[in-house]
mmCIF file of C-alpha atoms (C1' of nucleotides) in Angstrom:
data_model
loop_
_atom_site.group_PDB
_atom_site.id
_atom_site.type_symbol
_atom_site.label_atom_id
_atom_site.label_comp_id
_atom_site.label_asym_id
_atom_site.label_seq_id
_atom_site.Cartn_x
_atom_site.Cartn_y
_atom_site.Cartn_z
ATOM 1 C CA MET X 177 0.000 0.000 0.000
ATOM 2 C CA GLY X 178 1.327 3.396 -0.977
ATOM 3 C CA ILE X 179 2.293 5.827 1.752
ATOM 4 C CA ILE X 180 2.070 9.342 0.452
ATOM 5 C CA ASN X 181 4.941 11.776 0.513
ATOM 6 C CA SER X 182 3.592 14.409 2.889
ATOM 7 C CA SER X 183 6.495 16.815 2.595
ATOM 8 C CA LYS X 184 6.236 16.771 -1.172
ATOM 9 C CA LEU X 185 2.567 17.664 -0.880
ATOM 10 C CA VAL X 186 3.255 20.499 1.565
ATOM 11 C CA GLN X 187 6.049 21.823 -0.637
ATOM 12 C CA TRP X 188 3.734 21.725 -3.640
ATOM 13 C CA PHE X 189 0.979 23.499 -1.710
ATOM 14 C CA ASN X 190 3.258 26.321 -0.673
ATOM 15 C CA GLN X 191 4.345 26.793 -4.278
ATOM 16 C CA VAL X 192 1.010 26.761 -6.035
ATOM 17 C CA LYS X 193 -1.591 27.735 -3.446
ATOM 18 C CA ARG X 194 -4.144 30.247 -4.624
ATOM 19 C CA ASP X 195 -4.251 33.618 -2.944
ATOM 20 C CA LEU X 196 -7.641 33.441 -1.250
ATOM 21 C CA PRO X 197 -9.074 35.922 1.256
ATOM 22 C CA TRP X 198 -9.289 33.367 4.065
ATOM 23 C CA ARG X 199 -5.693 32.294 3.523
ATOM 24 C CA ARG X 200 -4.485 35.716 4.577
ATOM 25 C CA THR X 201 -5.559 35.204 8.170
ATOM 26 C CA LYS X 202 -5.113 32.893 11.116
ATOM 27 C CA ASP X 203 -8.250 34.234 12.765
ATOM 28 C CA PRO X 204 -10.203 31.117 13.745
ATOM 29 C CA TYR X 205 -13.500 32.961 13.312
ATOM 30 C CA ALA X 206 -12.643 33.969 9.753
ATOM 31 C CA ILE X 207 -11.554 30.435 8.963
ATOM 32 C CA TRP X 208 -14.778 29.133 10.476
ATOM 33 C CA VAL X 209 -16.852 31.377 8.222
ATOM 34 C CA SER X 210 -14.876 30.347 5.156
ATOM 35 C CA GLU X 211 -15.114 26.644 5.939
ATOM 36 C CA VAL X 212 -18.874 26.763 6.371
ATOM 37 C CA MET X 213 -19.271 28.575 3.074
ATOM 38 C CA LEU X 214 -16.890 26.239 1.282
ATOM 39 C CA GLN X 215 -18.801 23.189 2.490
ATOM 40 C CA GLN X 216 -21.473 23.945 -0.036
ATOM 41 C CA THR X 217 -19.961 26.262 -2.593
ATOM 42 C CA GLN X 218 -17.039 26.389 -4.971
ATOM 43 C CA VAL X 219 -14.241 28.798 -4.204
ATOM 44 C CA VAL X 220 -15.036 31.235 -7.027
ATOM 45 C CA THR X 221 -18.643 31.558 -5.942
ATOM 46 C CA ALA X 222 -17.808 31.800 -2.256
ATOM 47 C CA ILE X 223 -15.312 34.671 -2.492
ATOM 48 C CA PRO X 224 -17.766 37.568 -2.925
ATOM 49 C CA TYR X 225 -20.048 36.126 -0.258
ATOM 50 C CA TYR X 226 -17.126 35.730 2.108
ATOM 51 C CA LEU X 227 -15.891 39.283 1.567
ATOM 52 C CA ARG X 228 -19.359 40.698 2.015
ATOM 53 C CA PHE X 229 -19.947 38.617 5.128
ATOM 54 C CA MET X 230 -16.631 39.520 6.769
ATOM 55 C CA GLY X 231 -17.147 43.152 5.833
ATOM 56 C CA ARG X 232 -20.418 43.193 7.697
ATOM 57 C CA PHE X 233 -19.424 40.820 10.536
ATOM 58 C CA PRO X 234 -15.655 41.257 10.923
ATOM 59 C CA THR X 235 -15.564 39.564 14.323
ATOM 60 C CA LEU X 236 -17.396 36.927 16.296
ATOM 61 C CA SER X 237 -19.063 39.664 18.368
ATOM 62 C CA HIS X 238 -20.379 41.442 15.304
ATOM 63 C CA LEU X 239 -22.008 38.231 14.131
ATOM 64 C CA ALA X 240 -23.369 37.342 17.558
ATOM 65 C CA GLU X 241 -24.969 40.757 17.944
ATOM 66 C CA ALA X 242 -26.616 40.696 14.522
ATOM 67 C CA GLU X 243 -30.207 39.758 13.822
ATOM 68 C CA GLN X 244 -30.694 36.299 12.347
ATOM 69 C CA GLU X 245 -32.614 37.936 9.551
ATOM 70 C CA GLU X 246 -29.612 39.920 8.406
ATOM 71 C CA VAL X 247 -27.376 36.860 8.434
ATOM 72 C CA LEU X 248 -29.846 34.970 6.266
ATOM 73 C CA GLU X 249 -30.052 37.937 3.945
ATOM 74 C CA LEU X 250 -26.294 37.919 3.391
ATOM 75 C CA TRP X 251 -26.496 34.162 2.772
ATOM 76 C CA ARG X 252 -29.205 34.491 0.153
ATOM 77 C CA GLY X 253 -28.275 32.582 -2.983
ATOM 78 C CA LEU X 254 -25.753 30.323 -1.253
ATOM 79 C CA GLY X 255 -28.238 27.618 -0.273
ATOM 80 C CA TYR X 256 -28.312 25.361 2.772
ATOM 81 C CA TYR X 257 -29.603 28.183 4.895
ATOM 82 C CA SER X 258 -29.651 26.170 8.092
ATOM 83 C CA ARG X 259 -25.873 26.498 8.047
ATOM 84 C CA ALA X 260 -26.069 30.263 8.125
ATOM 85 C CA ARG X 261 -28.413 29.995 11.067
ATOM 86 C CA ARG X 262 -26.126 27.555 12.854
ATOM 87 C CA LEU X 263 -23.113 29.760 12.221
ATOM 88 C CA TRP X 264 -24.991 32.636 13.818
ATOM 89 C CA GLU X 265 -26.151 30.434 16.691
ATOM 90 C CA GLY X 266 -22.612 29.147 17.104
ATOM 91 C CA ALA X 267 -21.257 32.683 17.356
ATOM 92 C CA ARG X 268 -23.823 33.492 20.025
ATOM 93 C CA TYR X 269 -22.923 30.292 21.849
ATOM 94 C CA VAL X 270 -19.230 31.185 21.952
ATOM 95 C CA VAL X 271 -19.937 34.744 23.087
ATOM 96 C CA GLU X 272 -22.308 33.592 25.806
ATOM 97 C CA THR X 273 -20.387 30.624 27.178
ATOM 98 C CA ALA X 274 -16.783 31.649 26.674
ATOM 99 C CA GLU X 275 -16.971 35.441 26.680
ATOM 100 C CA GLY X 276 -16.170 35.579 22.996
ATOM 101 C CA ARG X 277 -13.024 33.488 23.099
ATOM 102 C CA MET X 278 -12.995 30.799 20.442
ATOM 103 C CA PRO X 279 -12.440 27.243 21.686
ATOM 104 C CA LYS X 280 -8.765 26.470 21.222
ATOM 105 C CA ASP X 281 -8.718 22.795 20.253
ATOM 106 C CA TYR X 282 -10.476 20.207 18.119
ATOM 107 C CA GLN X 283 -12.522 18.650 20.917
ATOM 108 C CA SER X 284 -13.828 21.960 22.285
ATOM 109 C CA LEU X 285 -14.668 23.195 18.803
ATOM 110 C CA LEU X 286 -16.917 20.174 18.373
ATOM 111 C CA HIS X 287 -19.157 21.514 21.143
ATOM 112 C CA ILE X 288 -20.271 24.334 18.855
ATOM 113 C CA LYS X 289 -23.503 23.419 17.127
ATOM 114 C CA GLY X 290 -22.968 23.382 13.402
ATOM 115 C CA VAL X 291 -19.286 22.584 13.786
ATOM 116 C CA GLY X 292 -18.757 18.924 12.979
ATOM 117 C CA GLU X 293 -15.648 16.832 12.573
ATOM 118 C CA TYR X 294 -14.587 18.462 9.339
ATOM 119 C CA THR X 295 -14.994 22.089 10.393
ATOM 120 C CA ALA X 296 -13.474 21.497 13.825
ATOM 121 C CA ALA X 297 -10.445 19.823 12.257
ATOM 122 C CA ALA X 298 -10.060 22.573 9.674
ATOM 123 C CA ILE X 299 -10.123 25.359 12.265
ATOM 124 C CA ALA X 300 -7.897 23.468 14.705
ATOM 125 C CA SER X 301 -5.250 22.587 12.132
ATOM 126 C CA ILE X 302 -5.209 25.857 10.199
ATOM 127 C CA ALA X 303 -5.671 28.381 13.006
ATOM 128 C CA TYR X 304 -3.988 26.505 15.864
ATOM 129 C CA GLU X 305 -1.633 24.092 14.060
ATOM 130 C CA GLU X 306 -3.190 21.138 15.847
ATOM 131 C CA GLN X 307 -2.218 17.790 14.347
ATOM 132 C CA VAL X 308 -5.666 16.592 13.336
ATOM 133 C CA PRO X 309 -6.576 15.508 9.784
ATOM 134 C CA VAL X 310 -9.461 16.933 7.804
ATOM 135 C CA MET X 311 -11.516 14.792 5.504
ATOM 136 C CA ASP X 312 -13.727 16.537 2.989
ATOM 137 C CA GLY X 313 -14.874 15.465 -0.459
ATOM 138 C CA ASN X 314 -11.558 16.475 -2.011
ATOM 139 C CA VAL X 315 -9.541 14.401 0.446
ATOM 140 C CA LYS X 316 -11.808 11.399 -0.078
ATOM 141 C CA ARG X 317 -11.345 11.653 -3.817
ATOM 142 C CA VAL X 318 -7.561 11.980 -3.603
ATOM 143 C CA LEU X 319 -7.201 9.078 -1.183
ATOM 144 C CA SER X 320 -9.621 6.819 -3.028
ATOM 145 C CA ARG X 321 -7.509 7.251 -6.167
ATOM 146 C CA ILE X 322 -4.167 6.825 -4.470
ATOM 147 C CA LEU X 323 -5.425 3.629 -2.816
ATOM 148 C CA ARG X 324 -7.777 2.510 -5.609
ATOM 149 C CA TRP X 325 -10.418 2.192 -2.901
ATOM 150 C CA GLU X 326 -13.253 0.059 -4.253
ATOM 151 C CA GLU X 327 -15.817 0.581 -1.491
ATOM 152 C CA ASP X 328 -18.373 3.368 -1.291
ATOM 153 C CA VAL X 329 -16.350 6.258 0.137
ATOM 154 C CA GLU X 330 -19.342 7.404 2.175
ATOM 155 C CA LYS X 331 -19.436 4.179 4.175
ATOM 156 C CA ALA X 332 -18.323 4.359 7.803
ATOM 157 C CA ARG X 333 -15.648 1.745 7.084
ATOM 158 C CA SER X 334 -14.079 3.939 4.400
ATOM 159 C CA ARG X 335 -14.163 6.936 6.666
ATOM 160 C CA ARG X 336 -12.466 5.090 9.503
ATOM 161 C CA PHE X 337 -9.743 3.762 7.235
ATOM 162 C CA PHE X 338 -9.051 7.120 5.595
ATOM 163 C CA LEU X 339 -8.862 8.912 8.935
ATOM 164 C CA GLU X 340 -6.457 6.339 10.321
ATOM 165 C CA TYR X 341 -4.338 6.615 7.193
ATOM 166 C CA LEU X 342 -4.286 10.408 7.381
ATOM 167 C CA GLY X 343 -3.383 10.257 11.061
ATOM 168 C CA GLU X 344 -0.220 8.381 10.094
ATOM 169 C CA VAL X 345 0.911 10.766 7.382
ATOM 170 C CA ILE X 346 -0.083 14.208 8.705
ATOM 171 C CA PRO X 347 3.088 16.067 9.740
ATOM 172 C CA GLY X 348 3.272 17.516 13.243
ATOM 173 C CA ASP X 349 5.034 20.711 12.200
ATOM 174 C CA CYS X 350 2.602 21.912 9.528
ATOM 175 C CA PRO X 351 -0.714 20.045 9.800
ATOM 176 C CA GLY X 352 -2.627 23.042 8.439
ATOM 177 C CA ASP X 353 -0.589 23.174 5.250
ATOM 178 C CA PHE X 354 -0.875 19.417 4.819
ATOM 179 C CA ASN X 355 -4.654 19.499 5.208
ATOM 180 C CA GLN X 356 -5.016 22.471 2.896
ATOM 181 C CA GLY X 357 -2.645 20.786 0.471
ATOM 182 C CA MET X 358 -4.810 17.686 0.268
ATOM 183 C CA MET X 359 -7.900 19.787 -0.344
ATOM 184 C CA GLU X 360 -6.149 22.085 -2.814
ATOM 185 C CA LEU X 361 -4.917 19.034 -4.699
ATOM 186 C CA GLY X 362 -8.440 17.685 -4.973
ATOM 187 C CA ALA X 363 -9.819 21.049 -6.008
ATOM 188 C CA THR X 364 -7.264 21.949 -8.674
ATOM 189 C CA VAL X 365 -5.468 18.784 -9.847
ATOM 190 C CA CYS X 366 -7.204 15.612 -8.715
ATOM 191 C CA THR X 367 -10.524 16.863 -10.069
ATOM 192 C CA PRO X 368 -13.649 14.693 -10.401
ATOM 193 C CA LYS X 369 -13.760 14.104 -14.158
ATOM 194 C CA HIS X 370 -10.385 14.903 -15.678
ATOM 195 C CA PRO X 371 -7.547 14.714 -13.162
ATOM 196 C CA ARG X 372 -4.356 16.501 -14.231
ATOM 197 C CA CYS X 373 -2.068 13.703 -13.152
ATOM 198 C CA GLU X 374 0.945 15.215 -14.906
ATOM 199 C CA GLN X 375 0.843 18.079 -12.377
ATOM 200 C CA CYS X 376 0.372 15.913 -9.305
ATOM 201 C CA PRO X 377 2.988 15.942 -6.549
ATOM 202 C CA LEU X 378 1.714 12.549 -5.365
ATOM 203 C CA GLN X 379 1.812 10.862 -8.761
ATOM 204 C CA ALA X 380 4.555 8.474 -7.654
ATOM 205 C CA ASP X 381 2.401 7.344 -4.714
ATOM 206 C CA CYS X 382 -0.813 6.856 -6.676
ATOM 207 C CA GLU X 383 -2.066 3.393 -7.567
ATOM 208 C CA GLY X 384 -4.870 4.910 -9.612
ATOM 209 C CA PHE X 385 -2.358 6.713 -11.823
ATOM 210 C CA ALA X 386 -0.138 3.644 -12.021
ATOM 211 C CA LEU X 387 -3.006 1.537 -13.318
ATOM 212 C CA GLY X 388 -4.367 4.266 -15.545
ATOM 213 C CA ASP X 389 -7.861 4.588 -14.096
ATOM 214 C CA PRO X 390 -7.841 7.263 -11.390
ATOM 215 C CA GLN X 391 -10.990 8.896 -12.755
ATOM 216 C CA VAL X 392 -13.172 5.898 -11.851
ATOM 217 C CA TYR X 393 -12.718 6.743 -8.177
ATOM 218 C CA PRO X 394 -14.254 7.548 -5.786
ATOM 219 C CA VAL X 395 -16.875 4.811 -5.903
ATOM 220 C CA LYS X 396 -20.237 6.152 -4.810
ATOM 221 C CA LYS X 397 -23.690 4.774 -4.424
ATOM 222 C CA SER X 398 -25.931 6.129 -7.170
ATOM 223 C CA LYS X 399 -28.471 8.708 -6.141
ATOM 224 C CA GLU X 400 -32.203 8.800 -6.620
ATOM 225 C CA LYS X 401 -33.703 11.320 -8.980
ATOM 226 C CA PRO X 402 -35.488 14.225 -7.322
ATOM 227 C CA GLY X 403 -39.167 13.602 -6.760
ATOM 228 C CA SER X 404 -41.705 15.808 -8.475
ATOM 229 C CA ALA X 405 -44.112 18.103 -6.657
ATOM 230 C CA TRP X 406 -46.496 20.933 -7.466
ATOM 231 C CA ARG X 407 -46.218 24.301 -5.829
ATOM 232 C CA PRO X 408 -49.271 26.532 -6.248
ATOM 233 C CA THR X 409 -48.379 30.056 -5.168
ATOM 234 C CA LEU X 410 -50.344 33.224 -4.481
ATOM 235 C CA ILE X 411 -48.953 36.634 -5.397
ATOM 236 C CA LEU X 412 -51.089 39.188 -3.569
ATOM 237 C CA LEU X 413 -50.398 42.807 -4.475
ATOM 238 C CA HIS X 414 -51.683 45.857 -2.649
ATOM 239 C CA GLN X 415 -50.559 49.457 -3.037
ATOM 240 C CA GLY X 416 -47.068 48.624 -4.208
ATOM 241 C CA GLN X 417 -46.638 45.876 -1.688
ATOM 242 C CA VAL X 418 -46.608 42.101 -1.960
ATOM 243 C CA LEU X 419 -47.679 39.584 0.661
ATOM 244 C CA LEU X 420 -44.923 37.346 2.003
ATOM 245 C CA LYS X 421 -44.897 34.512 4.465
ATOM 246 C CA LYS X 422 -42.093 33.256 6.677
ATOM 247 C CA ARG X 423 -41.327 29.573 6.224
ATOM 248 C CA PRO X 424 -41.064 27.265 9.251
ATOM 249 C CA SER X 425 -37.755 26.946 11.099
ATOM 250 C CA THR X 426 -37.259 23.373 10.022
ATOM 251 C CA GLY X 427 -37.187 21.590 6.709
ATOM 252 C CA LEU X 428 -36.854 22.954 3.222
ATOM 253 C CA LEU X 429 -35.803 26.620 2.969
ATOM 254 C CA ALA X 430 -36.096 27.018 6.717
ATOM 255 C CA ASP X 431 -36.715 30.542 8.041
ATOM 256 C CA LEU X 432 -36.741 32.038 4.565
ATOM 257 C CA TRP X 433 -39.537 34.094 3.033
ATOM 258 C CA GLU X 434 -41.895 32.895 0.348
ATOM 259 C CA PHE X 435 -44.992 33.917 -1.516
ATOM 260 C CA PRO X 436 -47.813 32.097 0.275
ATOM 261 C CA GLY X 437 -48.429 28.659 -1.130
ATOM 262 C CA GLU X 438 -48.022 25.012 -0.430
ATOM 263 C CA GLU X 439 -46.125 22.057 -1.789
ATOM 264 C CA MET X 440 -48.410 19.309 -3.067
ATOM 265 C CA MET X 441 -47.799 15.853 -4.353
ATOM 266 C CA VAL X 442 -50.768 16.041 -6.739
ATOM 267 C CA PRO X 443 -51.798 19.036 -8.825
ATOM 268 C CA PRO X 444 -54.256 21.101 -6.809
ATOM 269 C CA TRP X 445 -56.816 21.333 -9.591
ATOM 270 C CA GLU X 446 -57.187 17.576 -9.635
ATOM 271 C CA ASN X 447 -57.306 16.641 -6.038
ATOM 272 C CA TYR X 448 -56.378 19.297 -3.559
ATOM 273 C CA ARG X 449 -54.361 17.856 -0.682
ATOM 274 C CA GLY X 450 -54.636 14.382 -2.051
ATOM 275 C CA GLY X 451 -58.153 13.681 -0.884
ATOM 276 C CA LYS X 452 -58.482 15.907 2.152
ATOM 277 C CA GLU X 453 -61.986 17.261 2.591
ATOM 278 C CA PHE X 454 -62.561 20.830 1.523
ATOM 279 C CA SER X 455 -63.893 23.191 4.136
ATOM 280 C CA ALA X 456 -67.609 23.935 3.968
ATOM 281 C CA GLU X 457 -66.799 27.582 3.446
ATOM 282 C CA ALA X 458 -64.574 26.820 0.492
ATOM 283 C CA VAL X 459 -67.302 24.693 -1.059
ATOM 284 C CA LYS X 460 -69.751 27.573 -0.680
ATOM 285 C CA VAL X 461 -67.423 30.049 -2.337
ATOM 286 C CA ALA X 462 -66.571 27.661 -5.110
ATOM 287 C CA GLU X 463 -70.246 27.116 -5.796
ATOM 288 C CA ARG X 464 -71.009 30.808 -5.694
ATOM 289 C CA VAL X 465 -68.305 31.771 -8.152
ATOM 290 C CA GLY X 466 -68.589 28.615 -10.222
ATOM 291 C CA GLU X 467 -70.353 29.690 -13.350
ATOM 292 C CA GLU X 468 -68.748 27.016 -15.426
ATOM 293 C CA THR X 469 -69.860 23.526 -14.682
ATOM 294 C CA SER X 470 -66.867 21.563 -15.841
ATOM 295 C CA ARG X 471 -65.185 19.631 -13.081
ATOM 296 C CA TYR X 472 -61.785 21.000 -14.044
ATOM 297 C CA ARG X 473 -62.829 24.596 -13.772
ATOM 298 C CA TYR X 474 -64.707 23.995 -10.572
ATOM 299 C CA ASN X 475 -61.840 22.317 -8.834
ATOM 300 C CA LEU X 476 -59.428 25.001 -9.946
ATOM 301 C CA ASP X 477 -61.366 27.783 -8.210
ATOM 302 C CA PHE X 478 -61.974 25.496 -5.350
ATOM 303 C CA ALA X 479 -58.277 24.818 -4.895
ATOM 304 C CA TRP X 480 -57.019 28.376 -5.096
ATOM 305 C CA TYR X 481 -59.484 29.595 -2.517
ATOM 306 C CA GLU X 482 -58.694 26.677 -0.264
ATOM 307 C CA LEU X 483 -55.036 27.492 -0.615
ATOM 308 C CA TYR X 484 -55.762 31.088 0.353
ATOM 309 C CA LYS X 485 -57.747 29.990 3.387
ATOM 310 C CA ASN X 486 -55.014 27.664 4.562
ATOM 311 C CA GLN X 487 -52.030 29.896 3.989
ATOM 312 C CA ILE X 488 -53.410 33.364 4.585
ATOM 313 C CA GLY X 489 -56.870 32.997 6.040
ATOM 314 C CA ASP X 490 -59.123 35.754 7.234
ATOM 315 C CA ALA X 491 -56.232 37.910 8.240
ATOM 316 C CA ALA X 492 -56.784 40.736 5.827
ATOM 317 C CA CYS X 493 -58.531 40.466 2.574
ATOM 318 C CA ASP X 494 -60.876 37.493 2.319
ATOM 319 C CA GLU X 495 -63.654 39.347 0.495
ATOM 320 C CA ALA X 496 -61.305 40.948 -1.969
ATOM 321 C CA VAL X 497 -59.699 37.634 -2.778
ATOM 322 C CA GLN X 498 -63.085 36.024 -3.313
ATOM 323 C CA GLU X 499 -63.988 38.818 -5.693
ATOM 324 C CA LEU X 500 -60.737 38.516 -7.613
ATOM 325 C CA LEU X 501 -61.005 34.733 -7.835
ATOM 326 C CA SER X 502 -64.522 35.075 -9.198
ATOM 327 C CA ARG X 503 -63.012 36.996 -12.119
ATOM 328 C CA ARG X 504 -61.115 33.846 -13.042
ATOM 329 C CA PRO X 505 -57.570 35.110 -13.212
ATOM 330 C CA SER X 506 -55.452 32.891 -15.405
ATOM 331 C CA ARG X 507 -53.036 30.533 -13.799
ATOM 332 C CA GLN X 508 -49.379 31.330 -14.571
ATOM 333 C CA GLY X 509 -46.622 28.804 -15.027
ATOM 334 C CA PRO X 510 -45.307 26.285 -14.756
ATOM 335 C CA LEU X 511 -41.904 27.395 -13.678
ATOM 336 C CA VAL X 512 -39.707 24.438 -12.848
ATOM 337 C CA HIS X 513 -37.227 24.699 -10.015
ATOM 338 C CA THR X 514 -35.070 21.720 -9.131
ATOM 339 C CA PHE X 515 -33.506 21.119 -5.740
ATOM 340 C CA SER X 516 -31.074 18.268 -5.199
ATOM 341 C CA HIS X 517 -33.874 16.032 -3.981
ATOM 342 C CA ARG X 518 -37.057 17.659 -5.208
ATOM 343 C CA ARG X 519 -38.467 19.183 -8.353
ATOM 344 C CA TRP X 520 -41.106 21.896 -8.048
ATOM 345 C CA GLN X 521 -43.549 22.834 -10.744
ATOM 346 C CA ILE X 522 -44.576 26.282 -9.648
ATOM 347 C CA TYR X 523 -47.945 27.675 -10.755
ATOM 348 C CA TRP X 524 -49.029 31.042 -9.513
ATOM 349 C CA LEU X 525 -51.921 33.458 -9.470
ATOM 350 C CA VAL X 526 -51.427 37.220 -9.381
ATOM 351 C CA LEU X 527 -54.168 38.898 -7.370
ATOM 352 C CA ASN X 528 -53.998 42.676 -7.370
ATOM 353 C CA LEU X 529 -56.132 43.901 -4.504
ATOM 354 C CA ASP X 530 -56.018 47.449 -5.860
ATOM 355 C CA GLU X 531 -58.469 46.335 -8.532
ATOM 356 C CA VAL X 532 -61.081 45.906 -5.789
ATOM 357 C CA MET X 533 -59.914 48.660 -3.502
ATOM 358 C CA ASP X 534 -63.288 49.312 -1.950
ATOM 359 C CA LYS X 535 -63.243 45.810 -0.587
ATOM 360 C CA THR X 536 -59.735 45.931 0.793
ATOM 361 C CA VAL X 537 -59.850 48.843 3.186
ATOM 362 C CA ARG X 538 -59.252 46.387 5.987
ATOM 363 C CA VAL X 539 -55.936 45.171 4.680
ATOM 364 C CA ARG X 540 -53.852 47.708 6.540
ATOM 365 C CA GLU X 541 -56.016 47.816 9.617
ATOM 366 C CA ASN X 542 -55.395 44.176 10.177
ATOM 367 C CA GLU X 543 -51.715 44.273 9.457
ATOM 368 C CA ASP X 544 -50.778 43.347 13.006
ATOM 369 C CA SER X 545 -52.827 40.209 12.855
ATOM 370 C CA LEU X 546 -50.749 39.117 9.889
ATOM 371 C CA LYS X 547 -47.584 38.840 11.879
ATOM 372 C CA GLY X 548 -48.819 36.009 14.035
ATOM 373 C CA ASP X 549 -48.992 33.816 10.961
ATOM 374 C CA GLY X 550 -45.610 34.947 9.730
ATOM 375 C CA LEU X 551 -47.329 37.039 7.096
ATOM 376 C CA CYS X 552 -45.997 40.411 6.053
ATOM 377 C CA TRP X 553 -46.663 43.040 3.413
ATOM 378 C CA LEU X 554 -43.449 44.213 1.836
ATOM 379 C CA ASP X 555 -42.737 46.999 -0.645
ATOM 380 C CA VAL X 556 -41.884 45.301 -3.901
ATOM 381 C CA LYS X 557 -38.729 47.420 -4.079
ATOM 382 C CA GLU X 558 -37.523 45.725 -0.911
ATOM 383 C CA LEU X 559 -37.802 42.227 -2.374
ATOM 384 C CA ASP X 560 -34.117 42.132 -3.235
ATOM 385 C CA LYS X 561 -33.220 42.985 0.348
ATOM 386 C CA ILE X 562 -34.733 39.980 2.087
ATOM 387 C CA ALA X 563 -33.959 36.284 2.240
ATOM 388 C CA LEU X 564 -36.116 35.149 -0.662
ATOM 389 C CA PRO X 565 -35.102 31.783 -2.134
ATOM 390 C CA VAL X 566 -34.066 31.632 -5.752
ATOM 391 C CA ALA X 567 -37.198 29.697 -6.694
ATOM 392 C CA PHE X 568 -39.379 32.657 -5.733
ATOM 393 C CA GLN X 569 -37.007 35.184 -7.204
ATOM 394 C CA LYS X 570 -37.562 33.413 -10.499
ATOM 395 C CA VAL X 571 -41.317 33.622 -10.039
ATOM 396 C CA TRP X 572 -41.153 37.321 -9.229
ATOM 397 C CA ALA X 573 -39.045 37.993 -12.300
ATOM 398 C CA LYS X 574 -41.882 36.631 -14.408
ATOM 399 C CA VAL X 575 -44.547 38.554 -12.517
ATOM 400 C CA THR X 576 -43.044 41.976 -13.075
ATOM 401 C CA ILE X 577 -42.233 41.475 -16.757
ATOM 402 C "C1'" DA L 7 -27.352 3.671 8.587
ATOM 403 C "C1'" DA L 8 -30.506 6.441 5.959
ATOM 404 C "C1'" DC L 9 -32.363 10.662 5.054
ATOM 405 C "C1'" DC L 10 -32.686 15.736 4.692
ATOM 406 C "C1'" DC L 11 -30.872 20.127 3.237
ATOM 407 C "C1'" DG L 12 -30.042 24.289 -2.254
ATOM 408 C "C1'" DG L 13 -27.577 26.342 -4.999
ATOM 409 C "C1'" DG L 14 -24.226 26.658 -9.032
ATOM 410 C "C1'" DG L 15 -21.248 24.471 -12.307
ATOM 411 C "C1'" DT L 16 -19.964 21.185 -16.113
ATOM 412 C "C1'" DT L 17 -20.652 18.122 -19.852
ATOM 413 C "C1'" DA W 225 -31.056 17.542 -20.027
ATOM 414 C "C1'" DA W 226 -28.317 14.968 -17.054
ATOM 415 C "C1'" DC W 227 -24.800 14.912 -14.452
ATOM 416 C "C1'" DC W 228 -21.641 16.624 -10.478
ATOM 417 C "C1'" DC W 229 -20.408 18.783 -5.950
ATOM 418 C "C1'" DA W 230 -20.728 18.130 0.478
ATOM 419 C "C1'" DG W 231 -20.695 18.124 5.672
ATOM 420 C "C1'" DG W 232 -23.777 18.494 9.669
ATOM 421 C "C1'" DG W 233 -28.049 17.346 11.981
ATOM 422 C "C1'" DT W 234 -31.831 14.371 12.730
ATOM 423 C "C1'" DT W 235 -34.135 10.133 13.044
#
DNA sequence: AACCCGGGGTT
DNA sequence: AACCCAGGGTT
């Protein structure tokens, strides 16, 4: 079994390493921020986010004192928003429990929520020169090729073996450079599809190169295709404002804003909520406005009003919405948005309450009651200043055109 | 151990 | 259009 030449790797890293903003500091907080961003984003994409983030929150205290909302806003477009929240929570945790002093070793770093084995090892080795190996996707790819590792690299067995291996080759005098070297190698040379083996400082140690098939590693279990779902959405406009709703704190797009609506496994105009009974009130409205008798048309009105009742309710503008729905606004879409594990077909209705102003005088009066449901009227000009997921940004782009 | 969590990039 | 990329938390 090949044992890699650690000093050759470190030497290579110090020669070719890219000049990146987070490599100009030993500040553990800055490294923490960069590592969380880089967990989900390529370097080129992360740089402007990192600079913006550090500009606004230059220290742990700045981040801890910020509102969660502002942190999410700066994260908008990066994805995996729970990580932004955990970073913010982690900063508050450190400030509250350790008076703002970052934990100084791998084990203590692990106590921070949102800091797992990888991030703790990265901070400990880079900021504190602690001799602890990191293992990210790059390292797994490099090792799996050097060793021609035939098992699924995500298996616990693979992880254990790789960590043990790394523990034997990580140098005590420059663990941070070694770790960064392994990751830099995976990012720039030992790339997923077309590794540049001729540039590799570990070529002599690599069984994959020796046998001519490094690109077939790492072996991974194949993934399922994303499941399909419908996403009916209501765009309510009123005096230059649009109605938004805060998403729950768990699950998809946690804590972000959305236009009110609901994910459904079946299209709402066929079978709203997959067989759930409609409310008596919704039936009444559907019958009142249902001039057409076709089942399709009937269920469509039915579904949009039911959606309104469930997601917005009586809070502000029930009568106005009923009136607008009775005018049979045309359904817009679909707009397809694909997540890693789900595929939304977004259909939306634009309801401009100004068209029935006399019936909407209560909208503003009841504004306070909106907040309890996470509902909020927002000036449309402010839409680019809040944490609105890309899926809804795409919808809005089509609404205004 | 299996599943969830979003975006952007490449081919 | 179909593929790739990834670590932490939860169950």
